[in-house]
Short mmCIF file of C-alpha atoms and ligand atoms in Angstrom, two decimals:
data_model
loop_
_atom_site.label_atom_id
_atom_site.label_comp_id
_atom_site.label_asym_id
_atom_site.label_seq_id
_atom_site.Cartn_x
_atom_site.Cartn_y
_atom_site.Cartn_z
CA MET A 410 15.24 -9.15 4.99
CA LYS A 411 17.35 -8.12 7.96
CA ASN A 412 19.34 -5.20 6.68
CA PHE A 413 18.15 -2.14 4.78
CA GLN A 414 21.48 -0.47 4.07
CA ASN A 415 22.54 -0.34 0.42
CA LYS A 416 19.08 -1.42 -0.67
CA LYS A 417 17.42 0.13 -3.70
CA VAL A 418 13.77 0.86 -2.99
CA VAL A 419 10.94 1.62 -5.42
CA ILE A 420 7.79 3.04 -3.85
CA SER A 421 4.51 4.31 -5.25
CA GLY A 422 2.93 7.23 -3.40
CA GLY A 423 5.85 8.01 -1.08
CA GLY A 424 5.02 11.72 -0.93
CA SER A 425 2.51 11.47 1.91
CA GLY A 426 0.95 9.29 4.58
CA ILE A 427 1.99 5.68 5.04
CA GLY A 428 4.38 5.70 2.06
CA ASN A 429 6.19 8.72 3.44
CA ALA A 430 6.43 7.08 6.88
CA ILE A 431 7.88 3.93 5.28
CA ILE A 432 10.55 6.04 3.52
CA ASN A 433 11.31 7.67 6.90
CA GLU A 434 11.61 4.28 8.62
CA LEU A 435 13.90 2.89 5.93
CA TYR A 436 15.98 6.11 5.85
CA HIS A 437 16.63 5.74 9.58
CA LYS A 438 17.69 2.15 8.96
CA GLY A 439 20.25 3.30 6.41
CA THR A 440 18.47 3.11 3.04
CA ARG A 441 19.60 5.89 0.72
CA ASP A 442 18.30 5.00 -2.76
CA PHE A 443 14.61 5.58 -3.40
CA ALA A 444 12.66 5.73 -6.67
CA VAL A 445 9.28 7.32 -6.04
CA ILE A 446 6.25 7.75 -8.31
CA GLY A 447 3.35 10.08 -7.53
CA ARG A 448 1.09 12.54 -9.34
CA ASN A 449 1.85 15.63 -7.26
CA VAL A 450 5.32 16.95 -8.02
CA ASP A 451 5.45 19.26 -4.97
CA LYS A 452 4.93 16.32 -2.64
CA LEU A 453 7.72 14.46 -4.40
CA LYS A 454 10.15 17.40 -4.29
CA ARG A 455 9.61 17.79 -0.54
CA LEU A 456 11.27 14.39 -0.06
CA GLU A 457 14.65 15.84 -1.06
CA ASN A 458 14.46 18.39 1.77
CA ASP A 459 13.10 15.94 4.32
CA PHE A 460 15.67 13.22 3.66
CA PRO A 461 18.82 15.16 2.67
CA GLU A 462 21.20 12.19 2.58
CA ALA A 463 18.97 10.14 0.31
CA ILE A 464 19.35 9.96 -3.47
CA PHE A 465 15.94 10.10 -5.09
CA LEU A 466 14.72 9.18 -8.53
CA LEU A 467 11.51 11.22 -8.50
CA PHE A 468 8.94 10.53 -11.20
CA GLN A 469 5.73 12.45 -11.68
CA GLY A 470 3.25 9.94 -13.04
CA ASP A 471 -0.01 8.10 -12.56
CA ILE A 472 0.28 4.39 -11.83
CA SER A 473 -3.08 3.73 -13.45
CA LYS A 474 -1.52 4.69 -16.80
CA PRO A 475 0.64 1.95 -18.36
CA ASN A 476 2.80 4.57 -20.14
CA SER A 477 3.67 6.21 -16.82
CA ILE A 478 4.77 2.86 -15.46
CA HIS A 479 6.88 2.08 -18.52
CA GLU A 480 8.58 5.49 -18.34
CA PHE A 481 9.13 5.22 -14.57
CA VAL A 482 10.71 1.78 -14.91
CA ASN A 483 12.90 3.08 -17.77
CA VAL A 484 14.16 5.87 -15.50
CA ILE A 485 14.93 3.29 -12.81
CA SER A 486 16.72 0.85 -15.11
CA ASN A 487 18.79 3.67 -16.63
CA SER A 488 20.21 4.37 -13.16
CA TRP A 489 20.11 1.07 -11.29
CA ASN A 490 20.99 -2.54 -12.23
CA THR A 491 18.71 -3.98 -9.61
CA VAL A 492 15.76 -3.24 -7.34
CA ASP A 493 15.76 -4.76 -3.85
CA VAL A 494 12.43 -3.60 -2.46
CA LEU A 495 9.21 -2.69 -4.29
CA ILE A 496 6.60 -1.02 -2.10
CA ASN A 497 3.18 -0.88 -3.75
CA ASN A 498 1.64 1.74 -1.52
CA ALA A 499 -0.27 4.22 -3.72
CA GLY A 500 -4.00 4.02 -3.28
CA VAL A 501 -7.22 6.03 -3.36
CA VAL A 502 -10.69 5.69 -1.86
CA SER A 503 -14.16 6.83 -2.80
CA ALA A 504 -16.67 5.64 -0.20
CA GLY A 505 -20.43 5.82 0.29
CA SER A 506 -23.39 3.78 -0.90
CA LEU A 507 -22.53 2.05 -4.17
CA GLU A 508 -25.19 3.97 -6.09
CA SER A 509 -23.78 7.28 -4.87
CA ILE A 510 -20.23 6.67 -6.15
CA SER A 511 -19.59 7.92 -9.67
CA ASP A 512 -18.66 5.43 -12.38
CA ASP A 513 -15.40 7.35 -12.86
CA ASP A 514 -14.46 6.92 -9.18
CA ILE A 515 -15.20 3.19 -9.30
CA VAL A 516 -13.07 2.72 -12.42
CA ALA A 517 -10.26 4.89 -11.04
CA GLN A 518 -10.13 3.03 -7.71
CA ILE A 519 -9.75 -0.27 -9.54
CA ASN A 520 -7.18 1.10 -11.99
CA ILE A 521 -5.04 2.78 -9.32
CA ASN A 522 -5.38 0.30 -6.43
CA VAL A 523 -5.21 -2.92 -8.43
CA THR A 524 -4.28 -2.53 -12.11
CA GLY A 525 -1.49 -0.03 -11.38
CA LEU A 526 -0.12 -2.18 -8.57
CA ILE A 527 -0.07 -5.29 -10.77
CA LEU A 528 1.52 -3.47 -13.72
CA LEU A 529 4.19 -1.84 -11.57
CA THR A 530 5.03 -5.23 -10.07
CA LYS A 531 5.17 -6.83 -13.52
CA HIS A 532 7.56 -4.25 -14.91
CA VAL A 533 9.81 -4.01 -11.83
CA LEU A 534 10.03 -7.80 -11.49
CA PRO A 535 12.99 -8.28 -13.89
CA LEU A 536 15.01 -5.84 -11.73
CA LEU A 537 13.87 -7.53 -8.49
CA LYS A 538 15.06 -10.83 -9.94
CA MET A 539 18.56 -9.29 -10.25
CA SER A 540 18.69 -8.82 -6.46
CA LYS A 541 20.17 -11.42 -4.12
CA GLU A 542 17.67 -10.51 -1.42
CA ALA A 543 14.47 -8.80 -2.53
CA ALA A 544 11.00 -8.00 -1.26
CA ILE A 545 7.63 -6.85 -2.55
CA VAL A 546 5.45 -5.00 -0.03
CA ASN A 547 1.80 -4.65 -1.02
CA VAL A 548 -0.35 -2.26 0.97
CA SER A 549 -3.90 -3.62 1.17
CA SER A 550 -6.32 -2.62 3.95
CA GLY A 551 -8.32 -4.14 6.79
CA LEU A 552 -11.14 -3.69 4.27
CA GLY A 553 -9.32 -6.17 2.03
CA LEU A 554 -9.84 -8.81 4.73
CA ILE A 555 -13.36 -7.91 5.79
CA GLY A 556 -15.82 -6.21 3.45
CA MET A 557 -17.79 -3.45 5.13
CA PRO A 558 -20.81 -1.41 4.00
CA PHE A 559 -20.16 1.76 2.02
CA TYR A 560 -16.69 0.54 1.03
CA ALA A 561 -17.85 -2.08 -1.51
CA SER A 562 -15.73 -0.90 -4.44
CA TYR A 563 -12.70 -0.01 -2.27
CA SER A 564 -12.95 -3.38 -0.44
CA ALA A 565 -13.02 -5.13 -3.82
CA THR A 566 -9.76 -3.44 -4.81
CA LYS A 567 -8.03 -4.24 -1.52
CA GLY A 568 -9.26 -7.85 -1.56
CA GLY A 569 -7.79 -7.99 -5.06
CA VAL A 570 -4.44 -6.85 -3.65
CA ARG A 571 -4.62 -9.60 -1.01
CA LEU A 572 -5.10 -12.38 -3.57
CA PHE A 573 -2.58 -10.90 -5.99
CA SER A 574 -0.01 -11.00 -3.17
CA GLU A 575 -0.81 -14.61 -2.32
CA ALA A 576 -0.64 -15.77 -5.92
CA ILE A 577 2.56 -13.91 -6.80
CA ARG A 578 4.25 -15.14 -3.59
CA ARG A 579 3.59 -18.70 -4.70
CA GLU A 580 4.61 -17.93 -8.29
CA LEU A 581 7.96 -16.52 -7.12
CA LYS A 582 8.81 -19.42 -4.79
CA ASP A 583 12.09 -20.15 -6.58
CA PHE A 584 13.38 -16.58 -6.31
CA PRO A 585 14.76 -14.86 -3.21
CA ILE A 586 11.84 -12.43 -3.28
CA GLN A 587 9.82 -12.10 -0.10
CA VAL A 588 6.21 -10.98 -0.61
CA ILE A 589 4.48 -9.28 2.29
CA THR A 590 1.02 -7.73 2.52
CA VAL A 591 0.12 -4.95 4.93
CA TYR A 592 -3.44 -4.44 6.16
CA PRO A 593 -3.65 -1.03 7.90
CA THR A 594 -6.73 -0.09 9.87
CA VAL A 595 -7.85 3.57 10.00
CA THR A 596 -4.65 5.62 9.93
CA ALA A 597 -4.21 9.39 10.22
CA THR A 598 -3.13 10.30 6.68
CA PRO A 599 -4.46 12.66 4.00
CA MET A 600 -6.65 9.77 2.80
CA MET A 601 -8.68 9.97 6.00
CA GLU A 602 -9.07 13.77 6.13
CA SER A 603 -12.57 13.59 4.64
CA ALA A 604 -13.70 10.64 6.82
CA LYS A 605 -15.47 11.42 10.03
CA THR A 606 -13.50 9.26 12.43
CA ASP A 607 -11.16 9.47 15.38
CA ALA A 608 -8.90 6.97 17.22
CA MET A 609 -6.64 6.36 14.26
CA ASP A 610 -3.25 4.67 14.05
CA THR A 611 -0.30 6.83 13.11
CA PRO A 612 1.41 6.25 9.76
CA ASP A 613 4.65 5.76 11.74
CA LEU A 614 3.13 2.76 13.52
CA VAL A 615 2.12 1.21 10.19
CA ALA A 616 5.61 1.84 8.80
CA GLN A 617 7.35 0.35 11.87
CA GLN A 618 5.18 -2.78 11.77
CA THR A 619 5.74 -3.12 8.02
CA ILE A 620 9.52 -3.03 8.40
CA GLU A 621 9.38 -5.38 11.42
CA GLY A 622 7.26 -7.72 9.33
CA LEU A 623 9.89 -7.68 6.60
CA GLN A 624 12.65 -8.34 9.13
CA ASN A 625 10.69 -11.24 10.63
CA ASN A 626 9.84 -12.75 7.25
CA LYS A 627 6.09 -12.34 7.83
CA ILE A 628 3.55 -12.96 5.07
CA ASP A 629 0.91 -10.63 6.49
CA VAL A 630 1.04 -7.58 8.75
CA ILE A 631 -2.45 -6.95 10.13
CA LEU A 632 -2.96 -3.71 12.05
CA GLY A 633 -5.84 -3.20 14.46
CA GLY A 634 -4.77 -5.45 17.34
CA ASP A 635 -6.26 -8.69 18.67
CA GLN A 636 -9.82 -7.53 18.00
CA ARG A 637 -9.11 -7.27 14.27
CA LEU A 638 -7.54 -10.75 14.24
CA GLU A 639 -10.62 -12.16 16.00
CA ASP A 640 -12.91 -10.37 13.55
CA VAL A 641 -11.01 -11.78 10.57
CA LYS A 642 -11.39 -15.30 11.97
CA LYS A 643 -15.07 -14.83 12.72
CA ASN A 644 -15.68 -13.40 9.26
CA ILE A 645 -14.20 -16.54 7.69
CA ASN A 646 -15.63 -19.14 10.05
CA ASP A 647 -19.08 -17.65 10.70
CA PRO A 648 -19.81 -14.85 8.23
CA LYS A 649 -23.50 -14.69 9.17
CA GLU A 650 -22.50 -14.01 12.77
CA PHE A 651 -20.12 -11.31 11.56
CA ASP A 652 -22.97 -9.80 9.50
CA LYS A 653 -24.61 -9.01 12.86
CA LYS A 654 -21.54 -7.09 14.02
CA ALA A 655 -21.36 -5.23 10.70
CA ALA A 656 -25.04 -4.31 11.13
CA THR A 657 -24.28 -2.67 14.51
CA MET A 658 -21.69 -0.51 12.73
CA TYR A 659 -23.95 0.40 9.79
CA GLU A 660 -25.13 3.84 10.95
CA ALA A 661 -21.65 4.89 12.12
CA LEU A 662 -20.14 3.84 8.79
CA LEU A 663 -22.90 5.66 6.90
CA GLU A 664 -22.00 8.81 8.82
CA ARG A 665 -18.24 8.27 8.44
CA THR A 666 -18.43 7.80 4.68
CA SER A 667 -20.84 10.63 3.91
CA ASN A 668 -17.96 12.58 2.40
CA HIS A 669 -15.04 10.13 2.39
CA ARG A 670 -13.21 10.60 -0.87
CA SER A 671 -9.48 10.82 -1.58
CA MET A 672 -8.87 10.47 -5.28
N1 NAP B 498 -5.18 5.82 5.84
C1 NAP B 498 -5.88 4.73 6.08
O1 NAP B 498 -6.74 4.72 6.99
C2 NAP B 498 -5.61 3.47 5.30
C3 NAP B 498 -6.18 2.27 5.77
C4 NAP B 498 -5.96 1.11 5.05
C5 NAP B 498 -5.19 1.12 3.91
N2 NAP B 498 -4.64 2.29 3.47
C6 NAP B 498 -3.85 2.25 2.23
O2 NAP B 498 -2.59 2.81 2.48
C7 NAP B 498 -2.03 3.29 1.26
C8 NAP B 498 -1.45 4.68 1.48
O3 NAP B 498 -2.52 5.58 1.73
P1 NAP B 498 -2.42 6.75 2.80
O4 NAP B 498 -3.40 6.45 3.86
O5 NAP B 498 -1.00 6.97 3.18
O6 NAP B 498 -3.03 7.96 1.98
P2 NAP B 498 -2.34 9.17 1.18
O7 NAP B 498 -1.53 10.00 2.07
O8 NAP B 498 -3.45 9.79 0.40
O9 NAP B 498 -1.34 8.42 0.23
C9 NAP B 498 -1.66 7.87 -1.00
C10 NAP B 498 -0.48 8.09 -1.92
O10 NAP B 498 -0.77 7.46 -3.16
C11 NAP B 498 -0.38 8.34 -4.21
N3 NAP B 498 -1.23 8.09 -5.36
C12 NAP B 498 -2.59 8.07 -5.39
N4 NAP B 498 -3.00 7.83 -6.62
C13 NAP B 498 -1.91 7.70 -7.40
C14 NAP B 498 -1.71 7.44 -8.77
N5 NAP B 498 -2.74 7.31 -9.62
N6 NAP B 498 -0.44 7.35 -9.23
C15 NAP B 498 0.61 7.52 -8.40
N7 NAP B 498 0.47 7.75 -7.07
C16 NAP B 498 -0.77 7.86 -6.59
C17 NAP B 498 -0.61 9.74 -3.65
O11 NAP B 498 0.27 10.69 -4.24
P3 NAP B 498 -0.25 11.73 -5.35
O12 NAP B 498 -1.52 12.30 -4.83
O13 NAP B 498 0.87 12.70 -5.44
O14 NAP B 498 -0.43 10.95 -6.59
C18 NAP B 498 -0.24 9.57 -2.18
O15 NAP B 498 1.10 9.88 -1.94
C19 NAP B 498 -3.16 3.25 0.23
O16 NAP B 498 -2.99 2.12 -0.60
C20 NAP B 498 -4.39 3.08 1.09
O17 NAP B 498 -5.44 2.44 0.41
C21 NAP B 498 -4.84 3.46 4.15
#
């Protein structure tokens, strides 16, 4: 996808963080039509002030609830004949040792990060198929490429996003629908406020690389530089060797995740 003017964009969780930065990036490239779903109505309403020339379909809803998705997609199809870009960005994390994470948090992470993403894609797909040039952007995580201690349930959801992307890309081969997966590393957003970490990417960097990836017809956009790419390779080719690296990070991750929860 080279041009973002006159494109109709659906995004989950555009009210903050990476989703908000992606809206900003697209807005500056000329996109004006955005349909946004999120739970917090104040965050959604702020978009109208921040992007005054955009026309928003704002929908307060929870993507883990099928009814919310059905109603959101009804609102979209009552206003638009097509969707050009679907950005599956909404996500939550609850980190720590597996035994310390509540059952509710484990179920909610799966339902928001995976089930909601799959259902939103399913129900927006007929509108994407009406577009001459469409894209699906799925936001996974570096933890969807490499599982790390204290993120077992979150990693499972983001690995699920990775394989969903791969499968749906192959399923949609006969449609002009590009499927791209984004793997951010630690990024300074509200999600990371409760994690003890520094040296984070900015959400603007993630958004710029996402849009560049779309323009360059990439399948994957992996943040974190050459080191992350090397780690991904090592994790596939010699996972026992990578276990040793993960072990050196164990204490730091234990500390970082002692209170890391954004639900
Ligand atoms: N920040 C990082 O270090 C990092 C690293 C790798 C991957 N990611 C991924 O990047 C994506 C964006 O996260 P972020 O870092 O930008 O954090 P964020 O600012 O907390 O954004 C998450 C967004 O998702 C929305 N959301 C959460 N649950 C929802 C639900 N049930 N229904 C509808 N919307 C929901 C939130 O809006 P409401 O609260 O209003 O619902 C919020 O706008 C997530 O998928 C995350 O897993 C982040």
